[in-house]
PDB file of C-alpha atoms in Angstrom:
ATOM      1  CA  MET A 490     -16.406  34.416  11.587  1.00 44.00           C
ATOM      2  CA  ASP A 491     -15.545  31.615   9.131  1.00 59.00           C
ATOM      3  CA  ASN A 492     -16.518  28.065   9.969  1.00 63.00           C
ATOM      4  CA  PRO A 493     -13.533  25.880  10.910  1.00 70.00           C
ATOM      5  CA  VAL A 494     -12.181  23.655   8.155  1.00 78.00           C
ATOM      6  CA  GLN A 495     -13.550  20.113   8.304  1.00 87.00           C
ATOM      7  CA  ILE A 496     -10.987  17.299   8.306  1.00 89.00           C
ATOM      8  CA  ASN A 497     -11.600  13.533   8.522  1.00 93.00           C
ATOM      9  CA  ILE A 498      -8.929  11.300  10.039  1.00 94.00           C
ATOM     10  CA  VAL A 499      -9.226   7.790   8.567  1.00 95.00           C
ATOM     11  CA  ILE A 500      -7.689   4.955  10.604  1.00 94.00           C
ATOM     12  CA  PRO A 501      -7.841   1.235   9.673  1.00 94.00           C
ATOM     13  CA  LEU A 502      -7.578  -0.950  12.784  1.00 94.00           C
ATOM     14  CA  TYR A 503      -6.892  -4.656  13.151  1.00 92.00           C
ATOM     15  CA  ASN A 504      -6.357  -6.199  16.589  1.00 91.00           C
ATOM     16  CA  GLU A 505      -5.163  -2.941  18.138  1.00 90.00           C
ATOM     17  CA  GLU A 506      -6.772  -3.195  21.591  1.00 90.00           C
ATOM     18  CA  LYS A 507      -3.399  -2.676  23.309  1.00 90.00           C
ATOM     19  CA  VAL A 508      -2.823   0.679  21.632  1.00 90.00           C
ATOM     20  CA  PHE A 509      -6.431   1.876  21.465  1.00 92.00           C
ATOM     21  CA  ALA A 510      -6.465   3.874  24.711  1.00 91.00           C
ATOM     22  CA  ALA A 511      -3.291   5.755  23.758  1.00 92.00           C
ATOM     23  CA  LEU A 512      -4.642   6.360  20.249  1.00 92.00           C
ATOM     24  CA  GLN A 513      -7.894   7.752  21.650  1.00 92.00           C
ATOM     25  CA  GLN A 514      -5.995  10.034  24.024  1.00 92.00           C
ATOM     26  CA  ARG A 515      -3.716  11.407  21.286  1.00 93.00           C
ATOM     27  CA  LEU A 516      -6.641  12.034  18.935  1.00 94.00           C
ATOM     28  CA  THR A 517      -8.746  13.692  21.637  1.00 93.00           C
ATOM     29  CA  GLU A 518      -5.878  16.014  22.552  1.00 92.00           C
ATOM     30  CA  LEU A 519      -5.379  16.866  18.881  1.00 92.00           C
ATOM     31  CA  MET A 520      -9.063  17.757  18.525  1.00 91.00           C
ATOM     32  CA  ARG A 521      -8.959  19.869  21.675  1.00 91.00           C
ATOM     33  CA  ASN A 522      -5.888  21.858  20.654  1.00 90.00           C
ATOM     34  CA  SER A 523      -6.570  22.265  16.935  1.00 87.00           C
ATOM     35  CA  LYS A 524      -8.493  25.067  15.247  1.00 87.00           C
ATOM     36  CA  LEU A 525      -9.595  22.551  12.624  1.00 88.00           C
ATOM     37  CA  ASN A 526     -12.937  20.761  12.866  1.00 89.00           C
ATOM     38  CA  ILE A 527     -11.637  17.192  13.151  1.00 90.00           C
ATOM     39  CA  THR A 528     -13.708  14.019  13.065  1.00 92.00           C
ATOM     40  CA  VAL A 529     -12.348  10.481  13.075  1.00 93.00           C
ATOM     41  CA  ILE A 530     -13.405   7.479  10.994  1.00 94.00           C
ATOM     42  CA  MET A 531     -12.155   4.184  12.428  1.00 94.00           C
ATOM     43  CA  ILE A 532     -12.439   0.985  10.394  1.00 95.00           C
ATOM     44  CA  ASP A 533     -12.408  -2.393  12.111  1.00 93.00           C
ATOM     45  CA  ASP A 534     -10.906  -4.898   9.677  1.00 91.00           C
ATOM     46  CA  GLY A 535     -12.445  -7.996  11.252  1.00 89.00           C
ATOM     47  CA  SER A 536     -10.449  -7.862  14.484  1.00 90.00           C
ATOM     48  CA  SER A 537     -10.431 -10.987  16.658  1.00 90.00           C
ATOM     49  CA  ASP A 538      -9.620  -9.140  19.888  1.00 90.00           C
ATOM     50  CA  ASN A 539     -11.567  -6.404  21.712  1.00 91.00           C
ATOM     51  CA  THR A 540     -10.843  -3.634  19.186  1.00 92.00           C
ATOM     52  CA  ALA A 541     -14.369  -3.580  17.726  1.00 91.00           C
ATOM     53  CA  GLN A 542     -15.987  -3.269  21.154  1.00 92.00           C
ATOM     54  CA  LEU A 543     -13.671  -0.424  22.138  1.00 94.00           C
ATOM     55  CA  MET A 544     -14.502   1.365  18.891  1.00 92.00           C
ATOM     56  CA  GLU A 545     -18.217   0.894  19.439  1.00 92.00           C
ATOM     57  CA  ASN A 546     -18.095   2.196  23.001  1.00 91.00           C
ATOM     58  CA  LEU A 547     -16.197   5.302  21.928  1.00 92.00           C
ATOM     59  CA  SER A 548     -18.457   6.082  18.964  1.00 90.00           C
ATOM     60  CA  LEU A 549     -21.604   5.743  21.080  1.00 91.00           C
ATOM     61  CA  GLN A 550     -20.181   8.209  23.605  1.00 90.00           C
ATOM     62  CA  ASP A 551     -18.512  10.761  21.315  1.00 90.00           C
ATOM     63  CA  LYS A 552     -20.096  11.727  18.001  1.00 90.00           C
ATOM     64  CA  ARG A 553     -16.763  12.966  16.672  1.00 92.00           C
ATOM     65  CA  PHE A 554     -15.738   9.305  16.287  1.00 94.00           C
ATOM     66  CA  THR A 555     -17.400   7.243  13.558  1.00 91.00           C
ATOM     67  CA  SER A 556     -16.879   3.480  13.521  1.00 93.00           C
ATOM     68  CA  VAL A 557     -17.104   1.267  10.450  1.00 93.00           C
ATOM     69  CA  PHE A 558     -17.139  -2.512  10.941  1.00 95.00           C
ATOM     70  CA  LEU A 559     -16.255  -4.825   8.057  1.00 94.00           C
ATOM     71  CA  SER A 560     -17.830  -8.269   7.818  1.00 92.00           C
ATOM     72  CA  ARG A 561     -14.424  -9.985   7.962  1.00 91.00           C
ATOM     73  CA  ASN A 562     -10.715  -9.281   7.567  1.00 90.00           C
ATOM     74  CA  PHE A 563     -10.262  -7.818   4.067  1.00 89.00           C
ATOM     75  CA  GLY A 564      -6.718  -6.512   4.547  1.00 87.00           C
ATOM     76  CA  HIS A 565      -5.246  -3.099   5.282  1.00 88.00           C
ATOM     77  CA  GLN A 566      -5.601  -1.566   1.808  1.00 88.00           C
ATOM     78  CA  LEU A 567      -9.254  -2.557   1.444  1.00 91.00           C
ATOM     79  CA  ALA A 568     -10.047  -1.444   5.000  1.00 92.00           C
ATOM     80  CA  LEU A 569      -8.502   1.914   4.165  1.00 92.00           C
ATOM     81  CA  SER A 570     -10.558   2.007   0.967  1.00 91.00           C
ATOM     82  CA  ALA A 571     -13.700   1.387   3.028  1.00 92.00           C
ATOM     83  CA  GLY A 572     -12.840   4.352   5.222  1.00 92.00           C
ATOM     84  CA  LEU A 573     -12.220   6.613   2.241  1.00 93.00           C
ATOM     85  CA  SER A 574     -15.585   5.609   0.764  1.00 90.00           C
ATOM     86  CA  VAL A 575     -17.546   7.036   3.719  1.00 91.00           C
ATOM     87  CA  VAL A 576     -15.697  10.304   4.372  1.00 90.00           C
ATOM     88  CA  ASP A 577     -17.758  13.464   4.749  1.00 85.00           C
ATOM     89  CA  ALA A 578     -15.005  16.076   5.110  1.00 70.00           C
ATOM     90  CA  THR A 579     -15.326  19.017   2.755  1.00 74.00           C
ATOM     91  CA  GLU A 580     -11.640  19.933   2.814  1.00 84.00           C
ATOM     92  CA  ALA A 581      -9.202  17.040   3.295  1.00 90.00           C
ATOM     93  CA  ILE A 582      -8.711  13.531   4.652  1.00 93.00           C
ATOM     94  CA  PHE A 583      -5.821  12.565   6.927  1.00 94.00           C
ATOM     95  CA  VAL A 584      -4.774   8.914   6.581  1.00 93.00           C
ATOM     96  CA  ILE A 585      -2.852   7.298   9.442  1.00 91.00           C
ATOM     97  CA  ASP A 586      -2.284   3.830  10.877  1.00 89.00           C
ATOM     98  CA  GLY A 587      -3.549   2.965  14.323  1.00 87.00           C
ATOM     99  CA  ASP A 588      -0.247   1.810  15.816  1.00 86.00           C
ATOM    100  CA  LEU A 589       0.938   5.408  16.467  1.00 86.00           C
ATOM    101  CA  GLN A 590       4.048   4.993  14.339  1.00 84.00           C
ATOM    102  CA  ASP A 591       2.598   7.885  12.351  1.00 86.00           C
ATOM    103  CA  PRO A 592       2.062  10.810  14.771  1.00 89.00           C
ATOM    104  CA  PRO A 593      -1.474  12.231  14.371  1.00 90.00           C
ATOM    105  CA  GLU A 594      -0.171  15.593  15.595  1.00 91.00           C
ATOM    106  CA  LEU A 595       1.569  16.095  12.234  1.00 90.00           C
ATOM    107  CA  LEU A 596      -1.823  17.067  10.827  1.00 90.00           C
ATOM    108  CA  GLU A 597      -1.065  20.598  12.028  1.00 89.00           C
ATOM    109  CA  ASP A 598       2.189  20.593  10.012  1.00 89.00           C
ATOM    110  CA  PHE A 599       0.570  19.134   6.899  1.00 92.00           C
ATOM    111  CA  TYR A 600      -2.512  21.329   6.647  1.00 91.00           C
ATOM    112  CA  PRO A 601      -0.733  24.609   5.707  1.00 92.00           C
ATOM    113  CA  TYR A 602       0.364  22.919   2.465  1.00 92.00           C
ATOM    114  CA  ILE A 603      -3.291  22.230   1.622  1.00 90.00           C
ATOM    115  CA  LYS A 604      -4.012  25.925   2.192  1.00 89.00           C
ATOM    116  CA  ASP A 605      -1.131  26.730  -0.169  1.00 90.00           C
ATOM    117  CA  GLY A 606      -2.784  24.774  -2.976  1.00 90.00           C
ATOM    118  CA  TYR A 607      -1.362  21.262  -2.645  1.00 93.00           C
ATOM    119  CA  ASP A 608      -3.776  18.349  -3.037  1.00 93.00           C
ATOM    120  CA  VAL A 609      -1.589  15.674  -1.458  1.00 92.00           C
ATOM    121  CA  VAL A 610       0.847  16.066   1.419  1.00 92.00           C
ATOM    122  CA  TYR A 611       2.592  12.725   1.946  1.00 89.00           C
ATOM    123  CA  ALA A 612       4.998  11.853   4.740  1.00 88.00           C
ATOM    124  CA  VAL A 613       8.530  10.778   3.830  1.00 85.00           C
ATOM    125  CA  ARG A 614      10.158   8.487   6.374  1.00 80.00           C
ATOM    126  CA  GLU A 615      13.552   9.985   7.153  1.00 76.00           C
ATOM    127  CA  LYS A 616      14.328   7.535   9.945  1.00 67.00           C
ATOM    128  CA  ARG A 617      12.622   4.286  10.901  1.00 60.00           C
ATOM    129  CA  LYS A 618      12.686   2.760  14.389  1.00 59.00           C
ATOM    130  CA  GLU A 619      12.288  -0.791  13.120  1.00 60.00           C
ATOM    131  CA  SER A 620      14.418  -3.906  12.788  1.00 63.00           C
ATOM    132  CA  PHE A 621      17.364  -3.932  10.378  1.00 64.00           C
ATOM    133  CA  PHE A 622      15.640  -6.571   8.240  1.00 65.00           C
ATOM    134  CA  LYS A 623      12.469  -4.488   7.856  1.00 66.00           C
ATOM    135  CA  LYS A 624      14.456  -1.365   7.065  1.00 67.00           C
ATOM    136  CA  LEU A 625      16.387  -3.267   4.388  1.00 71.00           C
ATOM    137  CA  ALA A 626      13.220  -4.834   2.963  1.00 68.00           C
ATOM    138  CA  TYR A 627      11.394  -1.509   2.741  1.00 67.00           C
ATOM    139  CA  SER A 628      14.413   0.271   1.256  1.00 69.00           C
ATOM    140  CA  THR A 629      14.889  -2.422  -1.395  1.00 72.00           C
ATOM    141  CA  PHE A 630      11.198  -2.455  -2.295  1.00 69.00           C
ATOM    142  CA  TYR A 631      10.898   1.311  -2.693  1.00 67.00           C
ATOM    143  CA  LYS A 632      14.045   1.518  -4.812  1.00 70.00           C
ATOM    144  CA  ILE A 633      12.866  -1.278  -7.112  1.00 70.00           C
ATOM    145  CA  LEU A 634       9.401   0.252  -7.389  1.00 68.00           C
ATOM    146  CA  LYS A 635      10.908   3.654  -8.147  1.00 67.00           C
ATOM    147  CA  ARG A 636      12.938   2.200 -11.033  1.00 69.00           C
ATOM    148  CA  VAL A 637      10.267  -0.002 -12.622  1.00 67.00           C
ATOM    149  CA  SER A 638       7.064   1.994 -12.048  1.00 69.00           C
ATOM    150  CA  ASN A 639       5.501   3.959 -14.888  1.00 69.00           C
ATOM    151  CA  ILE A 640       4.578   6.714 -12.416  1.00 71.00           C
ATOM    152  CA  ASP A 641       6.855   8.610 -10.049  1.00 73.00           C
ATOM    153  CA  ILE A 642       5.996   6.986  -6.700  1.00 74.00           C
ATOM    154  CA  PRO A 643       8.035   8.796  -4.015  1.00 75.00           C
ATOM    155  CA  LEU A 644      10.686   6.868  -2.110  1.00 70.00           C
ATOM    156  CA  ASP A 645       9.902   5.953   1.525  1.00 72.00           C
ATOM    157  CA  SER A 646       6.360   7.302   1.460  1.00 77.00           C
ATOM    158  CA  GLY A 647       3.544   5.150   2.798  1.00 81.00           C
ATOM    159  CA  ASP A 648      -0.176   5.750   3.161  1.00 85.00           C
ATOM    160  CA  PHE A 649       0.401   8.387   5.871  1.00 88.00           C
ATOM    161  CA  SER A 650      -0.802  11.552   4.144  1.00 90.00           C
ATOM    162  CA  LEU A 651      -3.239  14.455   4.034  1.00 94.00           C
ATOM    163  CA  ILE A 652      -5.298  14.279   0.843  1.00 93.00           C
ATOM    164  CA  SER A 653      -7.750  16.751  -0.641  1.00 92.00           C
ATOM    165  CA  ARG A 654     -11.338  15.664  -1.091  1.00 91.00           C
ATOM    166  CA  ARG A 655     -11.138  15.680  -4.885  1.00 92.00           C
ATOM    167  CA  VAL A 656      -8.173  13.280  -4.880  1.00 92.00           C
ATOM    168  CA  VAL A 657      -9.972  10.952  -2.458  1.00 93.00           C
ATOM    169  CA  ASP A 658     -13.053  10.999  -4.708  1.00 92.00           C
ATOM    170  CA  GLU A 659     -10.902   9.880  -7.655  1.00 92.00           C
ATOM    171  CA  ILE A 660      -9.305   7.081  -5.606  1.00 91.00           C
ATOM    172  CA  VAL A 661     -12.740   5.834  -4.515  1.00 90.00           C
ATOM    173  CA  LYS A 662     -13.823   5.650  -8.180  1.00 89.00           C
ATOM    174  CA  MET A 663     -11.058   3.148  -8.917  1.00 88.00           C
ATOM    175  CA  LYS A 664     -12.425  -0.381  -8.643  1.00 85.00           C
ATOM    176  CA  GLU A 665      -9.306  -2.519  -8.952  1.00 82.00           C
ATOM    177  CA  GLU A 666      -9.321  -5.437  -6.541  1.00 78.00           C
ATOM    178  CA  SER A 667      -5.573  -5.444  -5.859  1.00 80.00           C
ATOM    179  CA  ARG A 668      -5.170  -2.017  -4.317  1.00 83.00           C
ATOM    180  CA  PHE A 669      -1.990  -0.078  -3.640  1.00 82.00           C
ATOM    181  CA  ILE A 670      -3.286   3.197  -2.223  1.00 85.00           C
ATOM    182  CA  ARG A 671      -0.021   5.145  -2.258  1.00 83.00           C
ATOM    183  CA  GLY A 672       0.432   4.291  -5.935  1.00 83.00           C
ATOM    184  CA  MET A 673      -3.177   5.197  -6.747  1.00 87.00           C
ATOM    185  CA  ARG A 674      -2.711   8.472  -4.891  1.00 88.00           C
ATOM    186  CA  THR A 675       0.310   9.275  -7.052  1.00 87.00           C
ATOM    187  CA  TRP A 676      -1.442   8.165 -10.251  1.00 86.00           C
ATOM    188  CA  VAL A 677      -4.320  10.624  -9.692  1.00 88.00           C
ATOM    189  CA  GLY A 678      -1.859  13.485  -9.978  1.00 84.00           C
ATOM    190  CA  TYR A 679      -2.555  17.079  -8.954  1.00 90.00           C
ATOM    191  CA  LYS A 680      -0.052  19.058  -6.913  1.00 91.00           C
ATOM    192  CA  GLN A 681       1.781  16.872  -4.370  1.00 90.00           C
ATOM    193  CA  ILE A 682       4.573  17.438  -1.856  1.00 89.00           C
ATOM    194  CA  GLY A 683       6.540  15.282   0.588  1.00 88.00           C
ATOM    195  CA  VAL A 684       7.267  16.240   4.202  1.00 87.00           C
ATOM    196  CA  ALA A 685      10.057  14.443   6.078  1.00 85.00           C
ATOM    197  CA  TYR A 686       9.438  12.934   9.509  1.00 84.00           C
ATOM    198  CA  GLU A 687      10.929  10.350  11.830  1.00 78.00           C
ATOM    199  CA  ARG A 688       8.778   7.245  12.040  1.00 74.00           C
ATOM    200  CA  GLN A 689       8.292   5.961  15.568  1.00 69.00           C
ATOM    201  CA  SER A 690       8.346   2.385  16.786  1.00 64.00           C
ATOM    202  CA  ARG A 691       5.020   0.706  17.553  1.00 60.00           C
ATOM    203  CA  HIS A 692       3.397   1.991  20.736  1.00 57.00           C
ATOM    204  CA  SER A 693       2.609  -1.578  21.828  1.00 57.00           C
ATOM    205  CA  GLY A 694       1.632  -4.957  20.429  1.00 55.00           C
ATOM    206  CA  ASP A 695       3.005  -6.752  17.394  1.00 59.00           C
ATOM    207  CA  SER A 696       3.188  -5.645  13.785  1.00 59.00           C
ATOM    208  CA  LYS A 697       0.126  -6.546  11.714  1.00 57.00           C
ATOM    209  CA  TYR A 698       2.274  -6.668   8.574  1.00 58.00           C
ATOM    210  CA  PRO A 699       4.255  -9.939   8.563  1.00 58.00           C
ATOM    211  CA  LEU A 700       6.591 -10.804   5.703  1.00 61.00           C
ATOM    212  CA  SER A 701       3.820 -12.487   3.673  1.00 65.00           C
ATOM    213  CA  LYS A 702       1.673  -9.329   3.696  1.00 65.00           C
ATOM    214  CA  LEU A 703       4.658  -7.131   2.903  1.00 66.00           C
ATOM    215  CA  LEU A 704       5.432  -9.336  -0.107  1.00 70.00           C
ATOM    216  CA  LYS A 705       1.818  -9.125  -1.299  1.00 69.00           C
ATOM    217  CA  LEU A 706       1.900  -5.341  -0.957  1.00 67.00           C
ATOM    218  CA  ALA A 707       5.157  -5.266  -2.935  1.00 67.00           C
ATOM    219  CA  PHE A 708       3.636  -7.460  -5.667  1.00 68.00           C
ATOM    220  CA  ASP A 709       0.570  -5.217  -5.852  1.00 71.00           C
ATOM    221  CA  GLY A 710       2.766  -2.151  -6.203  1.00 68.00           C
ATOM    222  CA  ILE A 711       4.969  -3.636  -8.919  1.00 71.00           C
ATOM    223  CA  PHE A 712       2.300  -5.469 -10.937  1.00 70.00           C
ATOM    224  CA  ASN A 713      -0.243  -2.625 -10.721  1.00 69.00           C
ATOM    225  CA  PHE A 714       2.090   0.181 -11.741  1.00 66.00           C
ATOM    226  CA  SER A 715       4.682  -1.373 -14.035  1.00 67.00           C
ATOM    227  CA  GLU A 716       4.742  -3.264 -17.329  1.00 69.00           C
ATOM    228  CA  LEU A 717       8.218  -4.578 -16.533  1.00 70.00           C
ATOM    229  CA  PRO A 718       7.181  -8.055 -15.260  1.00 74.00           C
ATOM    230  CA  ILE A 719       5.448  -8.995 -18.517  1.00 71.00           C
ATOM    231  CA  ARG A 720       8.151  -7.347 -20.620  1.00 74.00           C
ATOM    232  CA  PHE A 721      10.768  -9.172 -18.568  1.00 75.00           C
ATOM    233  CA  ILE A 722       9.656 -12.391 -20.280  1.00 74.00           C
ATOM    234  CA  SER A 723      10.484 -10.898 -23.684  1.00 73.00           C
ATOM    235  CA  TYR A 724      13.824  -9.595 -22.432  1.00 76.00           C
ATOM    236  CA  VAL A 725      14.792 -12.971 -20.969  1.00 75.00           C
ATOM    237  CA  GLY A 726      13.619 -14.745 -24.119  1.00 74.00           C
ATOM    238  CA  LEU A 727      15.799 -12.475 -26.242  1.00 76.00           C
ATOM    239  CA  LEU A 728      18.769 -12.999 -23.933  1.00 78.00           C
ATOM    240  CA  THR A 729      18.285 -16.766 -24.098  1.00 74.00           C
ATOM    241  CA  ILE A 730      18.263 -16.676 -27.893  1.00 73.00           C
ATOM    242  CA  LEU A 731      21.501 -14.663 -27.882  1.00 78.00           C
ATOM    243  CA  ILE A 732      23.125 -17.155 -25.493  1.00 75.00           C
ATOM    244  CA  SER A 733      22.022 -20.067 -27.677  1.00 72.00           C
ATOM    245  CA  ILE A 734      23.304 -18.428 -30.869  1.00 74.00           C
ATOM    246  CA  SER A 735      26.600 -17.578 -29.158  1.00 77.00           C
ATOM    247  CA  TYR A 736      27.034 -21.174 -28.034  1.00 71.00           C
ATOM    248  CA  LEU A 737      26.188 -22.441 -31.539  1.00 71.00           C
ATOM    249  CA  ILE A 738      28.801 -20.118 -33.082  1.00 78.00           C
ATOM    250  CA  PHE A 739      31.362 -21.294 -30.511  1.00 73.00           C
ATOM    251  CA  ALA A 740      30.623 -24.942 -31.321  1.00 71.00           C
ATOM    252  CA  LEU A 741      30.867 -24.398 -35.071  1.00 74.00           C
ATOM    253  CA  LEU A 742      34.141 -22.478 -34.738  1.00 76.00           C
ATOM    254  CA  LYS A 743      35.632 -25.192 -32.553  1.00 70.00           C
ATOM    255  CA  MET A 744      34.622 -27.854 -35.050  1.00 68.00           C
ATOM    256  CA  GLY A 745      36.032 -25.804 -37.934  1.00 67.00           C
ATOM    257  CA  PHE A 746      39.424 -25.072 -36.348  1.00 68.00           C
ATOM    258  CA  THR A 747      40.081 -28.213 -34.316  1.00 69.00           C
ATOM    259  CA  GLY A 748      37.674 -30.773 -35.659  1.00 61.00           C
ATOM    260  CA  ASP A 749      36.467 -31.447 -32.114  1.00 64.00           C
ATOM    261  CA  VAL A 750      32.822 -31.498 -31.108  1.00 58.00           C
ATOM    262  CA  PRO A 751      32.231 -29.730 -27.749  1.00 57.00           C
ATOM    263  CA  GLU A 752      31.385 -32.008 -24.839  1.00 61.00           C
ATOM    264  CA  GLY A 753      27.626 -32.232 -24.799  1.00 64.00           C
ATOM    265  CA  PHE A 754      26.519 -33.535 -21.397  1.00 58.00           C
ATOM    266  CA  ILE A 755      27.277 -30.499 -19.218  1.00 62.00           C
ATOM    267  CA  ALA A 756      26.127 -28.089 -21.907  1.00 66.00           C
ATOM    268  CA  THR A 757      22.889 -30.018 -22.376  1.00 71.00           C
ATOM    269  CA  ILE A 758      22.140 -30.097 -18.639  1.00 68.00           C
ATOM    270  CA  PHE A 759      22.876 -26.386 -18.398  1.00 68.00           C
ATOM    271  CA  MET A 760      20.612 -25.487 -21.319  1.00 71.00           C
ATOM    272  CA  VAL A 761      17.750 -27.738 -20.166  1.00 74.00           C
ATOM    273  CA  THR A 762      17.910 -26.303 -16.657  1.00 72.00           C
ATOM    274  CA  LEU A 763      18.127 -22.743 -17.956  1.00 71.00           C
ATOM    275  CA  PHE A 764      15.192 -23.131 -20.316  1.00 74.00           C
ATOM    276  CA  GLY A 765      13.145 -24.943 -17.674  1.00 75.00           C
ATOM    277  CA  GLY A 766      13.719 -22.177 -15.151  1.00 73.00           C
ATOM    278  CA  ILE A 767      12.879 -19.473 -17.690  1.00 75.00           C
ATOM    279  CA  GLN A 768       9.657 -21.253 -18.663  1.00 77.00           C
ATOM    280  CA  LEU A 769       8.540 -21.632 -15.040  1.00 76.00           C
ATOM    281  CA  LEU A 770       9.355 -17.999 -14.291  1.00 76.00           C
ATOM    282  CA  SER A 771       7.469 -16.869 -17.384  1.00 78.00           C
ATOM    283  CA  LEU A 772       4.449 -18.985 -16.474  1.00 79.00           C
ATOM    284  CA  GLY A 773       4.507 -17.543 -12.960  1.00 78.00           C
ATOM    285  CA  ILE A 774       4.514 -13.946 -14.230  1.00 78.00           C
ATOM    286  CA  ILE A 775       1.748 -14.631 -16.748  1.00 80.00           C
ATOM    287  CA  GLY A 776      -0.185 -16.504 -14.058  1.00 78.00           C
ATOM    288  CA  GLU A 777       0.042 -13.501 -11.730  1.00 76.00           C
ATOM    289  CA  TYR A 778      -1.602 -11.297 -14.346  1.00 79.00           C
ATOM    290  CA  ILE A 779      -4.247 -13.932 -15.128  1.00 80.00           C
ATOM    291  CA  LEU A 780      -5.015 -14.293 -11.417  1.00 75.00           C
ATOM    292  CA  ARG A 781      -5.527 -10.541 -11.080  1.00 75.00           C
ATOM    293  CA  ILE A 782      -7.790 -10.503 -14.136  1.00 77.00           C
ATOM    294  CA  PHE A 783      -9.706 -13.503 -12.727  1.00 76.00           C
ATOM    295  CA  PHE A 784     -10.493 -11.704  -9.477  1.00 74.00           C
ATOM    296  CA  GLN A 785     -11.206  -8.398 -11.206  1.00 73.00           C
ATOM    297  CA  VAL A 786     -13.787  -9.703 -13.699  1.00 77.00           C
ATOM    298  CA  LYS A 787     -15.838 -11.267 -10.903  1.00 76.00           C
ATOM    299  CA  GLU A 788     -16.805  -7.720  -9.910  1.00 78.00           C
ATOM    300  CA  ARG A 789     -17.293  -8.665  -6.294  1.00 82.00           C
ATOM    301  CA  PRO A 790     -17.547  -5.759  -3.845  1.00 87.00           C
ATOM    302  CA  LEU A 791     -14.130  -4.723  -2.565  1.00 86.00           C
ATOM    303  CA  PHE A 792     -15.383  -4.945   1.023  1.00 89.00           C
ATOM    304  CA  ILE A 793     -18.616  -5.447   2.958  1.00 91.00           C
ATOM    305  CA  ILE A 794     -19.605  -3.014   5.694  1.00 91.00           C
ATOM    306  CA  LYS A 795     -21.452  -4.911   8.404  1.00 91.00           C
ATOM    307  CA  LYS A 796     -22.336  -1.946  10.587  1.00 91.00           C
ATOM    308  CA  ARG A 797     -21.601   1.749  11.093  1.00 90.00           C
ATOM    309  CA  ILE A 798     -21.890   3.973  14.126  1.00 89.00           C
ATOM    310  CA  TYR A 799     -22.303   7.566  13.009  1.00 85.00           C
ATOM    311  CA  ASN A 800     -23.350  10.540  15.140  1.00 80.00           C
ATOM    312  CA  GLU A 801     -23.814   8.155  18.092  1.00 72.00           C
ATOM    313  CA  GLN A 802     -26.351   6.134  16.079  1.00 78.00           C
ATOM    314  CA  VAL A 803     -26.003   2.516  14.923  1.00 81.00           C
ATOM    315  CA  ILE A 804     -26.580   2.088  11.180  1.00 80.00           C
ATOM    316  CA  LEU A 805     -26.950  -1.504   9.986  1.00 67.00           C
TER     317      LEU A 805
END
């Protein structure tokens, strides 16, 4: 009889004590009912509530649950990267969030695609049970990213996915400080497929992704996978030159045909304001790239693991 296929479920957690019991129940039921050999890797991203203690208690009682504790809050993408760096599954890694918006039971629907030769099975959000503003923000972001990215990042696909071990190994090799996992996953390549699902509302508690974090994630996606921001400066510069030349031609023609000199005050204010705005925007875009280079060349570790509990043993 063949040994069951080994799958790791990787779950970053940050202040999720309210949903932890339900998450544990859903995962335990999945393990019980599945023919796959499933183990779970939970990553505490510096939670300030009781999440870390709940994780520790579970991992000390059930060796199928491994807990990884970061030294502070590093952010969702780096916490996920920490989880991917310690996987031991031989077959595939299932990435989900801990708020139960992504149903862990979909692992059973995703895995057949891995058997069919796909390396990445990513979930495509067909419907979202979120506020109108969030739906609009996500939709706008994905459409912009789709148009400007130099790789084909699928619309409405997040980190929720089942990924082969070889793709995870390639992602772990990437050392960029500003991480956008779903973009990195696409960049690696191999055979990928999207599976539609209806995203649920949060089981309980508040979203851990406020507007500021969503904007940072959007910036990471656009600046990491598109040359458009830096080229935008050249495009705007060219457009400004064309506007200036057009205005100069207009002024010369008016002087030639009527002898009048165009009124200068409004035109001057307009041009000064336009050029000032363009310069500030250009400096901001260049500054964003310089800031990313500044953090990257420091070569600091992406995250620090304070403690692990593996196989019911504490590893410091």
